[in-house]
């Protein structure tokens, strides 16, 4: 990680732009902090002061928010931040084993950045995360908050090595992975034009629909039910 | 009789570029909008009330009734906030819904906002799902370009702006008042109620907060009528819902069915529990709903059926665990989750979840004594109903229900001097000779 450059005028203008999306400017704080992370790679004292100045609140109030939410990082993360779900279902399905293997392989603990070896073009950090709403693809990893479904210890090691080597890696249900900082910019509400990458749904998402198609099952025909029914329900 | 599965919200998911406005429109998308604008806002509220739609985010509160609580004589602006903070362990329906069919959510937002007379709506999506956020951002952008959002929508004179807002990692923000705090740029800690959000919500203004699937269900109700919706489901739990099967089943995934389907039926569709193993325990609606066992295969999965059997329908998050899984390990991990996610505002939850995790850790390691089980029950008794919000209540569900059904297994840890289970046997690759 390079030394942190000061926030430039463009970023400060964008921070103001975020605040202006809302009826009350302070509502912009969460996305503004995402933008600070995108610009500086972490939540910096300068970022906190700048948000506070724009929103006309104290730095302590911004600090209180920045320390409450787990996605805000006071220390840097890698170019690729790998989250291993170790909530119960993923843990049982292999998440614990994957997390252990990655800790051993990367020689780091939870929420740490692996050393950049000679020849590595990118860095990787590791964190265990809570349920990420992809339980039908367990065990699940997130890389820069993109889904990596149905992982094994081997696939996880191969993936982090591919990332460190600078090879192209795609989400199993989404786009080609971009850097953590680029991801943070999307979370701040600045789309990157990649919404059309990846499929509409992964295989597990379609499990029920495929069975319905095989059997010809569907919701009732609206024509067979009265369009307007008499009021009978008191809910 | 309705069909076993009734794809409505999921029906488009297998289409090429299902998330695009053109795909959605080809299938009749945004047609409900004109039907809605031809009705008065109050008539839409009545139609949604008549449909019997109940909140799909876990609590099951009647959606139309929630809307009718908005005091229309209050001069402040009204707001619609969509709760897309899906984080309840096991719950994985709203995320694929927004990924594959974001326009049904946007159309639902427009109709719902019109009904409650809001001119500004927010979609609060958890931050950890960037591709879902991209899809919803793009859908909102497309809807503006097509004239479905903005000023004088479809010549109706009605204006609506939608902001897509990313959270930043906090389970508690799924609690509706904590979500409002997050949306106001504060720490996500729940608010005292009353006043309820309908009266004083976002910016102390009248606010409706609904789950993604609830709002997405609205366009079809407006288009097809309350009777159509009521033709699915059971008497008090009407309509379709997405059931999410995960864990030790052969075909995990999303199954959209009428409410009232049973786990036995769903497991039949999903090919059963994985080969060579038996169902041991499962959650009907996420980790905050008391565990069920193989005794509960025929419980109708609707609000009344599940409640009658001692649990809650919740978010229809069916996490399936087979006989290789240690229930103490599972419950300890959930408890550590609640401890981590407790916002710290109230003592019963902040301190209680910490002590629960201590006691469970001891038991999982084969230490402690049988008296610890009574102490756990006692601790839960002191959290349930005494916490500031439902997070504390939810934290007790796995503990008390697992002791109720698996007391012997807790004791086996003591006699065995540790956990008698081999975690390697539970993994997705167990038996395939991939070393872990």
PDB file of C-alpha atoms in Angstrom, chain B residues 44-324:
ATOM      1  CA  UNK B  44     -54.514   0.632  -3.769  1.00  0.00           C
ATOM      2  CA  UNK B  45     -54.118   0.395  -0.015  1.00  0.00           C
ATOM      3  CA  UNK B  46     -57.483  -1.363   0.117  1.00  0.00           C
ATOM      4  CA  UNK B  47     -56.478  -3.738  -2.674  1.00  0.00           C
ATOM      5  CA  UNK B  48     -53.263  -4.669  -0.866  1.00  0.00           C
ATOM      6  CA  UNK B  49     -55.189  -5.096   2.390  1.00  0.00           C
ATOM      7  CA  UNK B  50     -57.720  -7.304   0.627  1.00  0.00           C
ATOM      8  CA  UNK B  51     -54.986  -9.449  -0.875  1.00  0.00           C
ATOM      9  CA  UNK B  52     -53.894 -10.475   2.607  1.00  0.00           C
ATOM     10  CA  UNK B  53     -50.231  -9.758   1.825  1.00  0.00           C
ATOM     11  CA  UNK B  54     -48.196  -9.970   5.017  1.00  0.00           C
ATOM     12  CA  UNK B  55     -44.675  -8.664   5.403  1.00  0.00           C
ATOM     13  CA  UNK B  56     -42.099 -10.957   3.864  1.00  0.00           C
ATOM     14  CA  UNK B  57     -39.212  -9.702   6.013  1.00  0.00           C
ATOM     15  CA  UNK B  58     -39.972 -11.946   8.956  1.00  0.00           C
ATOM     16  CA  UNK B  59     -42.602 -10.375  11.164  1.00  0.00           C
ATOM     17  CA  UNK B  60     -45.564 -10.979   8.873  1.00  0.00           C
ATOM     18  CA  UNK B  61     -47.401  -7.737   9.612  1.00  0.00           C
ATOM     19  CA  UNK B  62     -50.182  -7.041   7.081  1.00  0.00           C
ATOM     20  CA  UNK B  63     -48.646  -4.748   4.471  1.00  0.00           C
ATOM     21  CA  UNK B  64     -51.793  -2.827   3.540  1.00  0.00           C
ATOM     22  CA  UNK B  65     -52.541  -2.164   7.193  1.00  0.00           C
ATOM     23  CA  UNK B  66     -49.040  -0.791   7.703  1.00  0.00           C
ATOM     24  CA  UNK B  67     -49.650   1.605   4.825  1.00  0.00           C
ATOM     25  CA  UNK B  68     -52.982   2.707   6.252  1.00  0.00           C
ATOM     26  CA  UNK B  69     -51.253   3.819   9.474  1.00  0.00           C
ATOM     27  CA  UNK B  70     -49.588   6.705   7.625  1.00  0.00           C
ATOM     28  CA  UNK B  71     -51.396   9.830   8.886  1.00  0.00           C
ATOM     29  CA  UNK B  72     -52.301  11.586   5.646  1.00  0.00           C
ATOM     30  CA  UNK B  73     -53.229  14.774   7.504  1.00  0.00           C
ATOM     31  CA  UNK B  74     -49.622  15.108   8.669  1.00  0.00           C
ATOM     32  CA  UNK B  75     -48.153  17.962   6.603  1.00  0.00           C
ATOM     33  CA  UNK B  76     -44.641  16.481   6.603  1.00  0.00           C
ATOM     34  CA  UNK B  77     -43.367  14.577   3.556  1.00  0.00           C
ATOM     35  CA  UNK B  78     -44.042  10.828   3.560  1.00  0.00           C
ATOM     36  CA  UNK B  79     -41.284   8.341   2.815  1.00  0.00           C
ATOM     37  CA  UNK B  80     -41.052   4.770   1.609  1.00  0.00           C
ATOM     38  CA  UNK B  81     -37.964   2.862   2.691  1.00  0.00           C
ATOM     39  CA  UNK B  82     -37.237  -0.586   1.306  1.00  0.00           C
ATOM     40  CA  UNK B  83     -35.426  -2.831   3.731  1.00  0.00           C
ATOM     41  CA  UNK B  84     -32.912  -4.639   1.520  1.00  0.00           C
ATOM     42  CA  UNK B  85     -30.511  -5.313   4.368  1.00  0.00           C
ATOM     43  CA  UNK B  86     -30.968  -9.078   4.091  1.00  0.00           C
ATOM     44  CA  UNK B  87     -28.619 -10.455   6.761  1.00  0.00           C
ATOM     45  CA  UNK B  88     -30.538 -12.941   8.872  1.00  0.00           C
ATOM     46  CA  UNK B  89     -28.448 -16.126   8.863  1.00  0.00           C
ATOM     47  CA  UNK B  90     -29.912 -18.534   6.322  1.00  0.00           C
ATOM     48  CA  UNK B  91     -31.892 -15.880   4.496  1.00  0.00           C
ATOM     49  CA  UNK B  92     -30.944 -15.567   0.841  1.00  0.00           C
ATOM     50  CA  UNK B  93     -34.024 -14.622  -1.170  1.00  0.00           C
ATOM     51  CA  UNK B  94     -33.974 -10.832  -1.563  1.00  0.00           C
ATOM     52  CA  UNK B  95     -30.400 -10.841  -2.845  1.00  0.00           C
ATOM     53  CA  UNK B  96     -31.094 -13.154  -5.827  1.00  0.00           C
ATOM     54  CA  UNK B  97     -34.416 -11.357  -6.347  1.00  0.00           C
ATOM     55  CA  UNK B  98     -32.701  -7.983  -6.748  1.00  0.00           C
ATOM     56  CA  UNK B  99     -29.953  -9.569  -8.853  1.00  0.00           C
ATOM     57  CA  UNK B 100     -32.334 -11.248 -11.306  1.00  0.00           C
ATOM     58  CA  UNK B 101     -35.444  -9.089 -11.215  1.00  0.00           C
ATOM     59  CA  UNK B 102     -34.661  -5.595  -9.922  1.00  0.00           C
ATOM     60  CA  UNK B 103     -37.386  -3.960 -11.986  1.00  0.00           C
ATOM     61  CA  UNK B 104     -40.191  -5.720 -10.140  1.00  0.00           C
ATOM     62  CA  UNK B 105     -38.840  -4.057  -7.006  1.00  0.00           C
ATOM     63  CA  UNK B 106     -38.672  -0.663  -8.710  1.00  0.00           C
ATOM     64  CA  UNK B 107     -42.225  -1.024 -10.036  1.00  0.00           C
ATOM     65  CA  UNK B 108     -43.367  -2.054  -6.569  1.00  0.00           C
ATOM     66  CA  UNK B 109     -41.632   0.962  -5.069  1.00  0.00           C
ATOM     67  CA  UNK B 110     -43.464   3.302  -7.445  1.00  0.00           C
ATOM     68  CA  UNK B 111     -46.907   1.828  -6.758  1.00  0.00           C
ATOM     69  CA  UNK B 112     -46.334   1.623  -3.007  1.00  0.00           C
ATOM     70  CA  UNK B 113     -45.006   5.178  -2.805  1.00  0.00           C
ATOM     71  CA  UNK B 114     -48.000   6.413  -4.794  1.00  0.00           C
ATOM     72  CA  UNK B 115     -50.326   4.589  -2.393  1.00  0.00           C
ATOM     73  CA  UNK B 116     -48.830   6.184   0.712  1.00  0.00           C
ATOM     74  CA  UNK B 117     -48.329   9.514  -1.085  1.00  0.00           C
ATOM     75  CA  UNK B 118     -44.563   9.592  -0.820  1.00  0.00           C
ATOM     76  CA  UNK B 119     -42.493  11.494  -3.369  1.00  0.00           C
ATOM     77  CA  UNK B 120     -39.184  10.133  -2.208  1.00  0.00           C
ATOM     78  CA  UNK B 121     -38.228   6.515  -1.651  1.00  0.00           C
ATOM     79  CA  UNK B 122     -35.039   4.861  -0.483  1.00  0.00           C
ATOM     80  CA  UNK B 123     -33.773   1.365  -1.162  1.00  0.00           C
ATOM     81  CA  UNK B 124     -31.380   0.488   1.677  1.00  0.00           C
ATOM     82  CA  UNK B 125     -29.235  -2.410   0.456  1.00  0.00           C
ATOM     83  CA  UNK B 126     -26.626  -4.028   2.665  1.00  0.00           C
ATOM     84  CA  UNK B 127     -23.202  -2.955   1.450  1.00  0.00           C
ATOM     85  CA  UNK B 128     -21.636  -6.404   1.133  1.00  0.00           C
ATOM     86  CA  UNK B 129     -23.342  -7.295  -2.152  1.00  0.00           C
ATOM     87  CA  UNK B 130     -21.889  -4.933  -4.717  1.00  0.00           C
ATOM     88  CA  UNK B 131     -23.246  -6.652  -7.818  1.00  0.00           C
ATOM     89  CA  UNK B 132     -26.780  -6.536  -6.446  1.00  0.00           C
ATOM     90  CA  UNK B 133     -26.300  -2.833  -5.794  1.00  0.00           C
ATOM     91  CA  UNK B 134     -25.094  -2.377  -9.394  1.00  0.00           C
ATOM     92  CA  UNK B 135     -28.205  -4.110 -10.717  1.00  0.00           C
ATOM     93  CA  UNK B 136     -30.587  -2.009  -8.615  1.00  0.00           C
ATOM     94  CA  UNK B 137     -28.715   1.208  -9.442  1.00  0.00           C
ATOM     95  CA  UNK B 138     -28.983   0.332 -13.135  1.00  0.00           C
ATOM     96  CA  UNK B 139     -32.672  -0.548 -12.865  1.00  0.00           C
ATOM     97  CA  UNK B 140     -33.447   2.782 -11.210  1.00  0.00           C
ATOM     98  CA  UNK B 141     -31.468   4.570 -13.902  1.00  0.00           C
ATOM     99  CA  UNK B 142     -33.349   2.725 -16.648  1.00  0.00           C
ATOM    100  CA  UNK B 143     -36.676   3.484 -14.986  1.00  0.00           C
ATOM    101  CA  UNK B 144     -35.870   7.211 -14.938  1.00  0.00           C
ATOM    102  CA  UNK B 145     -34.869   7.128 -18.601  1.00  0.00           C
ATOM    103  CA  UNK B 146     -38.130   5.380 -19.507  1.00  0.00           C
ATOM    104  CA  UNK B 147     -40.238   7.904 -17.608  1.00  0.00           C
ATOM    105  CA  UNK B 148     -41.275   5.474 -14.850  1.00  0.00           C
ATOM    106  CA  UNK B 149     -39.548   7.664 -12.280  1.00  0.00           C
ATOM    107  CA  UNK B 150     -39.112  11.403 -11.957  1.00  0.00           C
ATOM    108  CA  UNK B 151     -41.689  14.102 -12.641  1.00  0.00           C
ATOM    109  CA  UNK B 152     -45.265  13.491 -13.785  1.00  0.00           C
ATOM    110  CA  UNK B 153     -44.836   9.727 -14.184  1.00  0.00           C
ATOM    111  CA  UNK B 154     -46.880   8.429 -17.160  1.00  0.00           C
ATOM    112  CA  UNK B 155     -48.700  11.750 -17.240  1.00  0.00           C
ATOM    113  CA  UNK B 156     -50.282  11.010 -13.879  1.00  0.00           C
ATOM    114  CA  UNK B 157     -49.067  14.188 -12.233  1.00  0.00           C
ATOM    115  CA  UNK B 158     -47.315  12.033  -9.666  1.00  0.00           C
ATOM    116  CA  UNK B 159     -43.593  12.609  -8.952  1.00  0.00           C
ATOM    117  CA  UNK B 160     -41.200  10.138  -7.378  1.00  0.00           C
ATOM    118  CA  UNK B 161     -37.459  10.072  -6.795  1.00  0.00           C
ATOM    119  CA  UNK B 162     -35.646   6.939  -5.674  1.00  0.00           C
ATOM    120  CA  UNK B 163     -32.252   6.814  -3.976  1.00  0.00           C
ATOM    121  CA  UNK B 164     -30.286   3.553  -3.802  1.00  0.00           C
ATOM    122  CA  UNK B 165     -28.368   3.585  -0.515  1.00  0.00           C
ATOM    123  CA  UNK B 166     -25.626   1.129   0.432  1.00  0.00           C
ATOM    124  CA  UNK B 167     -25.189   0.102   4.053  1.00  0.00           C
ATOM    125  CA  UNK B 168     -21.817  -0.615   5.573  1.00  0.00           C
ATOM    126  CA  UNK B 169     -22.001  -3.879   7.452  1.00  0.00           C
ATOM    127  CA  UNK B 170     -24.351  -4.172  10.413  1.00  0.00           C
ATOM    128  CA  UNK B 171     -26.920  -6.957  10.908  1.00  0.00           C
ATOM    129  CA  UNK B 172     -28.827  -4.716  13.291  1.00  0.00           C
ATOM    130  CA  UNK B 173     -29.762  -2.380  10.439  1.00  0.00           C
ATOM    131  CA  UNK B 174     -32.258  -5.002   9.311  1.00  0.00           C
ATOM    132  CA  UNK B 175     -34.256  -3.862  12.346  1.00  0.00           C
ATOM    133  CA  UNK B 176     -36.390  -1.128  10.861  1.00  0.00           C
ATOM    134  CA  UNK B 177     -35.643   1.690  13.290  1.00  0.00           C
ATOM    135  CA  UNK B 178     -31.911   0.891  13.315  1.00  0.00           C
ATOM    136  CA  UNK B 179     -32.098   1.005   9.523  1.00  0.00           C
ATOM    137  CA  UNK B 180     -33.557   4.498   9.745  1.00  0.00           C
ATOM    138  CA  UNK B 181     -30.679   5.537  11.989  1.00  0.00           C
ATOM    139  CA  UNK B 182     -28.249   4.197   9.400  1.00  0.00           C
ATOM    140  CA  UNK B 183     -30.113   6.004   6.661  1.00  0.00           C
ATOM    141  CA  UNK B 184     -29.846   9.207   8.682  1.00  0.00           C
ATOM    142  CA  UNK B 185     -26.075   8.766   8.849  1.00  0.00           C
ATOM    143  CA  UNK B 186     -25.872   7.508  12.429  1.00  0.00           C
ATOM    144  CA  UNK B 187     -24.833   4.381  14.276  1.00  0.00           C
ATOM    145  CA  UNK B 188     -27.419   1.700  13.611  1.00  0.00           C
ATOM    146  CA  UNK B 189     -29.088   1.473  16.996  1.00  0.00           C
ATOM    147  CA  UNK B 190     -32.821   0.832  17.319  1.00  0.00           C
ATOM    148  CA  UNK B 191     -35.188   3.561  18.425  1.00  0.00           C
ATOM    149  CA  UNK B 192     -37.703   3.451  21.222  1.00  0.00           C
ATOM    150  CA  UNK B 193     -41.221   2.835  19.955  1.00  0.00           C
ATOM    151  CA  UNK B 194     -43.703   4.480  20.071  1.00  0.00           C
ATOM    152  CA  UNK B 195     -43.634   6.654  18.111  1.00  0.00           C
ATOM    153  CA  UNK B 196     -43.716   4.080  15.334  1.00  0.00           C
ATOM    154  CA  UNK B 197     -42.124   4.904  11.981  1.00  0.00           C
ATOM    155  CA  UNK B 198     -45.580   5.344  10.428  1.00  0.00           C
ATOM    156  CA  UNK B 199     -45.926   8.454  12.575  1.00  0.00           C
ATOM    157  CA  UNK B 200     -42.314   9.550  13.095  1.00  0.00           C
ATOM    158  CA  UNK B 201     -39.852   7.588  10.972  1.00  0.00           C
ATOM    159  CA  UNK B 202     -37.212   8.961   8.634  1.00  0.00           C
ATOM    160  CA  UNK B 203     -36.481  12.593   9.603  1.00  0.00           C
ATOM    161  CA  UNK B 204     -39.342  12.236  12.119  1.00  0.00           C
ATOM    162  CA  UNK B 205     -41.742  12.050   9.160  1.00  0.00           C
ATOM    163  CA  UNK B 206     -44.364   9.396   8.395  1.00  0.00           C
ATOM    164  CA  UNK B 207     -42.477   6.437   6.926  1.00  0.00           C
ATOM    165  CA  UNK B 208     -43.318   2.996   5.657  1.00  0.00           C
ATOM    166  CA  UNK B 209     -40.532   0.420   5.822  1.00  0.00           C
ATOM    167  CA  UNK B 210     -41.144  -2.782   3.889  1.00  0.00           C
ATOM    168  CA  UNK B 211     -39.066  -5.788   2.945  1.00  0.00           C
ATOM    169  CA  UNK B 212     -37.925  -6.233  -0.678  1.00  0.00           C
ATOM    170  CA  UNK B 213     -40.138  -9.248  -1.342  1.00  0.00           C
ATOM    171  CA  UNK B 214     -43.202  -7.505   0.136  1.00  0.00           C
ATOM    172  CA  UNK B 215     -42.796  -4.499  -2.147  1.00  0.00           C
ATOM    173  CA  UNK B 216     -41.978  -6.707  -5.139  1.00  0.00           C
ATOM    174  CA  UNK B 217     -45.239  -8.595  -4.571  1.00  0.00           C
ATOM    175  CA  UNK B 218     -47.322  -5.447  -5.028  1.00  0.00           C
ATOM    176  CA  UNK B 219     -47.301  -5.049  -8.860  1.00  0.00           C
ATOM    177  CA  UNK B 220     -48.813  -8.490  -9.470  1.00  0.00           C
ATOM    178  CA  UNK B 221     -51.463  -7.890  -6.821  1.00  0.00           C
ATOM    179  CA  UNK B 222     -52.455  -4.611  -8.485  1.00  0.00           C
ATOM    180  CA  UNK B 223     -52.395  -6.193 -11.942  1.00  0.00           C
ATOM    181  CA  UNK B 224     -54.058  -9.533 -11.169  1.00  0.00           C
ATOM    182  CA  UNK B 225     -56.232  -8.678  -8.205  1.00  0.00           C
ATOM    183  CA  UNK B 226     -56.484  -9.688  -4.595  1.00  0.00           C
ATOM    184  CA  UNK B 227     -58.408 -12.856  -5.464  1.00  0.00           C
ATOM    185  CA  UNK B 228     -55.557 -14.050  -7.660  1.00  0.00           C
ATOM    186  CA  UNK B 229     -53.080 -13.565  -4.819  1.00  0.00           C
ATOM    187  CA  UNK B 230     -55.442 -15.170  -2.321  1.00  0.00           C
ATOM    188  CA  UNK B 231     -55.839 -18.214  -4.556  1.00  0.00           C
ATOM    189  CA  UNK B 232     -52.347 -19.116  -3.355  1.00  0.00           C
ATOM    190  CA  UNK B 233     -51.485 -19.865   0.244  1.00  0.00           C
ATOM    191  CA  UNK B 234     -53.633 -20.534   3.253  1.00  0.00           C
ATOM    192  CA  UNK B 235     -56.513 -18.687   4.867  1.00  0.00           C
ATOM    193  CA  UNK B 236     -54.467 -16.301   6.989  1.00  0.00           C
ATOM    194  CA  UNK B 237     -51.170 -16.573   5.113  1.00  0.00           C
ATOM    195  CA  UNK B 238     -52.031 -15.775   1.552  1.00  0.00           C
ATOM    196  CA  UNK B 239     -49.957 -15.665  -1.564  1.00  0.00           C
ATOM    197  CA  UNK B 240     -46.589 -16.818  -2.799  1.00  0.00           C
ATOM    198  CA  UNK B 241     -43.284 -16.699  -1.011  1.00  0.00           C
ATOM    199  CA  UNK B 242     -39.717 -17.625  -1.808  1.00  0.00           C
ATOM    200  CA  UNK B 243     -38.484 -20.571   0.272  1.00  0.00           C
ATOM    201  CA  UNK B 244     -34.694 -20.800   0.525  1.00  0.00           C
ATOM    202  CA  UNK B 245     -33.268 -24.280   1.038  1.00  0.00           C
ATOM    203  CA  UNK B 246     -29.654 -24.510   2.087  1.00  0.00           C
ATOM    204  CA  UNK B 247     -27.244 -26.914   3.719  1.00  0.00           C
ATOM    205  CA  UNK B 248     -27.390 -30.681   3.517  1.00  0.00           C
ATOM    206  CA  UNK B 249     -29.912 -31.031   0.710  1.00  0.00           C
ATOM    207  CA  UNK B 250     -29.145 -32.339  -2.738  1.00  0.00           C
ATOM    208  CA  UNK B 251     -30.576 -29.355  -4.580  1.00  0.00           C
ATOM    209  CA  UNK B 252     -30.270 -26.268  -2.409  1.00  0.00           C
ATOM    210  CA  UNK B 253     -31.823 -23.144  -3.862  1.00  0.00           C
ATOM    211  CA  UNK B 254     -34.842 -20.905  -4.169  1.00  0.00           C
ATOM    212  CA  UNK B 255     -38.328 -22.407  -4.405  1.00  0.00           C
ATOM    213  CA  UNK B 256     -41.237 -19.992  -4.844  1.00  0.00           C
ATOM    214  CA  UNK B 257     -44.373 -21.653  -3.568  1.00  0.00           C
ATOM    215  CA  UNK B 258     -47.709 -20.854  -1.946  1.00  0.00           C
ATOM    216  CA  UNK B 259     -47.371 -20.262   1.784  1.00  0.00           C
ATOM    217  CA  UNK B 260     -48.333 -23.412   3.645  1.00  0.00           C
ATOM    218  CA  UNK B 261     -46.080 -25.832   1.762  1.00  0.00           C
ATOM    219  CA  UNK B 262     -44.248 -28.240   4.087  1.00  0.00           C
ATOM    220  CA  UNK B 263     -40.582 -29.064   4.419  1.00  0.00           C
ATOM    221  CA  UNK B 264     -41.423 -32.638   3.423  1.00  0.00           C
ATOM    222  CA  UNK B 265     -42.764 -31.399   0.098  1.00  0.00           C
ATOM    223  CA  UNK B 266     -39.851 -29.043  -0.414  1.00  0.00           C
ATOM    224  CA  UNK B 267     -37.321 -31.750   0.406  1.00  0.00           C
ATOM    225  CA  UNK B 268     -39.009 -34.046  -2.121  1.00  0.00           C
ATOM    226  CA  UNK B 269     -38.471 -31.392  -4.775  1.00  0.00           C
ATOM    227  CA  UNK B 270     -34.909 -30.782  -3.628  1.00  0.00           C
ATOM    228  CA  UNK B 271     -33.984 -34.443  -3.841  1.00  0.00           C
ATOM    229  CA  UNK B 272     -33.960 -34.960  -0.089  1.00  0.00           C
ATOM    230  CA  UNK B 273     -31.212 -34.724   2.476  1.00  0.00           C
ATOM    231  CA  UNK B 274     -27.808 -35.622   1.069  1.00  0.00           C
ATOM    232  CA  UNK B 275     -27.200 -39.270   0.439  1.00  0.00           C
ATOM    233  CA  UNK B 276     -26.632 -41.574   3.366  1.00  0.00           C
ATOM    234  CA  UNK B 277     -27.731 -39.085   5.990  1.00  0.00           C
ATOM    235  CA  UNK B 278     -30.803 -38.119   7.983  1.00  0.00           C
ATOM    236  CA  UNK B 279     -32.356 -34.760   8.712  1.00  0.00           C
ATOM    237  CA  UNK B 280     -31.352 -33.705  12.216  1.00  0.00           C
ATOM    238  CA  UNK B 281     -32.456 -30.092  12.734  1.00  0.00           C
ATOM    239  CA  UNK B 282     -33.484 -27.097  10.642  1.00  0.00           C
ATOM    240  CA  UNK B 283     -34.499 -23.482  10.932  1.00  0.00           C
ATOM    241  CA  UNK B 284     -37.875 -22.538   9.473  1.00  0.00           C
ATOM    242  CA  UNK B 285     -37.071 -18.855   9.095  1.00  0.00           C
ATOM    243  CA  UNK B 286     -33.465 -18.044   9.856  1.00  0.00           C
ATOM    244  CA  UNK B 287     -31.343 -18.469  12.960  1.00  0.00           C
ATOM    245  CA  UNK B 288     -33.617 -16.253  15.057  1.00  0.00           C
ATOM    246  CA  UNK B 289     -36.475 -18.729  14.758  1.00  0.00           C
ATOM    247  CA  UNK B 290     -36.490 -21.721  17.129  1.00  0.00           C
ATOM    248  CA  UNK B 291     -35.061 -24.892  15.613  1.00  0.00           C
ATOM    249  CA  UNK B 292     -37.240 -27.664  14.267  1.00  0.00           C
ATOM    250  CA  UNK B 293     -36.364 -31.352  13.931  1.00  0.00           C
ATOM    251  CA  UNK B 294     -37.572 -34.300  11.851  1.00  0.00           C
ATOM    252  CA  UNK B 295     -40.784 -34.204  13.917  1.00  0.00           C
ATOM    253  CA  UNK B 296     -41.757 -31.038  12.088  1.00  0.00           C
ATOM    254  CA  UNK B 297     -41.600 -32.162   8.464  1.00  0.00           C
ATOM    255  CA  UNK B 298     -45.333 -31.767   7.990  1.00  0.00           C
ATOM    256  CA  UNK B 299     -45.805 -28.398   9.667  1.00  0.00           C
ATOM    257  CA  UNK B 300     -47.459 -26.059   7.156  1.00  0.00           C
ATOM    258  CA  UNK B 301     -44.947 -23.321   6.459  1.00  0.00           C
ATOM    259  CA  UNK B 302     -47.287 -20.406   6.981  1.00  0.00           C
ATOM    260  CA  UNK B 303     -47.399 -17.881   9.808  1.00  0.00           C
ATOM    261  CA  UNK B 304     -49.928 -19.785  11.917  1.00  0.00           C
ATOM    262  CA  UNK B 305     -48.633 -23.286  11.230  1.00  0.00           C
ATOM    263  CA  UNK B 306     -45.068 -22.553  12.244  1.00  0.00           C
ATOM    264  CA  UNK B 307     -46.119 -20.466  15.245  1.00  0.00           C
ATOM    265  CA  UNK B 308     -48.409 -23.283  16.363  1.00  0.00           C
ATOM    266  CA  UNK B 309     -45.453 -25.660  16.346  1.00  0.00           C
ATOM    267  CA  UNK B 310     -43.392 -23.333  18.529  1.00  0.00           C
ATOM    268  CA  UNK B 311     -41.317 -21.391  16.053  1.00  0.00           C
ATOM    269  CA  UNK B 312     -41.747 -18.584  13.521  1.00  0.00           C
ATOM    270  CA  UNK B 313     -42.077 -18.520   9.747  1.00  0.00           C
ATOM    271  CA  UNK B 314     -39.571 -15.661   9.653  1.00  0.00           C
ATOM    272  CA  UNK B 315     -37.962 -15.318   6.251  1.00  0.00           C
ATOM    273  CA  UNK B 316     -38.560 -18.918   5.076  1.00  0.00           C
ATOM    274  CA  UNK B 317     -34.831 -19.543   5.410  1.00  0.00           C
ATOM    275  CA  UNK B 318     -34.712 -23.331   5.633  1.00  0.00           C
ATOM    276  CA  UNK B 319     -31.214 -24.254   6.747  1.00  0.00           C
ATOM    277  CA  UNK B 320     -30.975 -28.033   6.721  1.00  0.00           C
ATOM    278  CA  UNK B 321     -28.510 -29.841   8.969  1.00  0.00           C
ATOM    279  CA  UNK B 322     -27.976 -33.591   8.830  1.00  0.00           C
ATOM    280  CA  UNK B 323     -26.820 -36.093  11.433  1.00  0.00           C
ATOM    281  CA  UNK B 324     -23.139 -35.204  11.030  1.00  0.00           C
TER     282      UNK B 324
END
